[in-house]
Amino acid sequence: MTLPALVNKYQKQQTVAQLQKVYSLIAQAIKNAERDYESPAYWDYSLSSSDFNNKYIKPYFKVIKEYKTSEFPSGYHTYGTDGKLHDGFFDYFHNPKIVLNDGTMITIQTNQTADKKRYVVFIIDLNGFKKPNQYGKDLFAISVQPDGGMLPYGVGTVDGGTTELGYKREEIVGGSDYRACNRKQGGAFCAALIVMDGWQIKDDYPW
């Protein structure tokens, strides 16, 4: 195996390991929140993103910093697996951000589908504001849903025309959904693909 191929393999392994660690931390935080507020089925998803974060999320993490919109680095943008700007995903720039002690940044957005189903999205940035700020590489999305608990974004309830996706790999990696995990779309479903593939980045992953 050539040196570039070895480096690429290592980067993929590190990304999966980091994502799995944060995924576990969020799962543990949710479990701890359940002690105070019961199951996520009973949480108040009508709260603003900031209020939801302050009540159900932030108290259960070791937070070393919080960011407001006005504190974003100059010229900061987010990109998709298609290499294009995707600043509009999850209203990313207008939602609260917390930084954990390992440098991971988590953005929280309360959301609603067209048929009024409420849920919450966590956007995980494995290295904070550092580049590439690209979905599928250092940006990943998971969700917490009243009827499904914690799920990778793209499984269960998602906003838009399709609100009940299941564990169907072809829906996550293919098709024309603008969030699909491929080189023609934005890549918001990439965490779901990694989880479906047994916490691996396989050959058809858009790295």
XYZ file of C-alpha atoms in Angstrom, residues 96-180:
85
model
C -26.217 27.294 19.964
C -22.815 25.623 19.924
C -20.992 23.975 22.792
C -17.376 22.796 22.785
C -16.401 19.713 24.768
C -13.079 19.214 26.523
C -11.674 17.211 23.581
C -12.373 20.058 21.137
C -15.508 18.578 19.587
C -18.160 21.193 18.828
C -21.849 20.297 18.944
C -24.616 22.414 17.443
C -28.206 21.849 18.573
C -31.290 22.563 16.469
C -34.919 21.891 17.359
C -36.740 21.030 14.149
C -40.159 20.261 12.726
C -41.246 18.304 9.664
C -43.902 19.405 7.209
C -46.410 17.238 9.073
C -45.575 18.862 12.426
C -43.366 16.152 13.896
C -40.856 17.662 16.293
C -37.315 16.397 16.875
C -33.780 17.640 17.552
C -30.656 17.511 15.401
C -27.103 17.469 16.742
C -24.446 18.574 14.253
C -21.088 17.223 15.396
C -17.914 18.977 14.272
C -15.053 16.710 15.272
C -12.434 19.486 15.236
C -14.415 22.624 15.983
C -14.017 25.451 13.493
C -10.939 23.895 11.878
C -11.188 22.824 8.248
C -12.468 21.082 6.201
C -15.886 21.796 7.825
C -17.364 19.275 5.420
C -20.244 16.872 5.983
C -18.964 13.327 5.896
C -15.419 14.276 6.954
C -15.583 16.335 10.126
C -19.284 17.322 10.190
C -21.902 14.695 11.040
C -25.565 14.825 12.056
C -27.550 12.715 14.494
C -31.016 13.242 15.935
C -33.123 12.697 19.028
C -36.745 11.852 18.314
C -39.713 11.463 20.666
C -40.696 8.104 19.186
C -37.246 6.751 18.373
C -34.714 8.171 20.800
C -31.210 8.760 19.470
C -30.690 7.927 15.791
C -28.216 8.928 13.081
C -29.781 11.666 10.954
C -31.435 10.055 7.943
C -33.099 7.323 9.986
C -36.607 7.827 11.339
C -37.943 11.374 11.196
C -36.207 13.910 8.959
C -37.576 17.167 7.682
C -38.669 17.565 4.075
C -40.836 15.458 1.808
C -39.754 12.094 3.232
C -40.376 11.999 6.956
C -40.082 8.308 7.782
C -36.852 6.821 6.434
C -35.756 3.446 7.709
C -32.489 1.566 7.858
C -32.273 1.339 4.068
C -28.762 1.825 2.797
C -29.840 2.717 -0.725
C -31.844 5.676 0.609
C -28.871 6.981 2.566
C -26.134 6.609 -0.036
C -28.086 6.937 -3.272
C -31.048 8.661 -4.760
C -31.653 12.335 -5.321
C -32.204 13.530 -1.740
C -29.984 16.573 -1.281
C -28.715 15.141 2.025
C -27.631 11.744 0.646
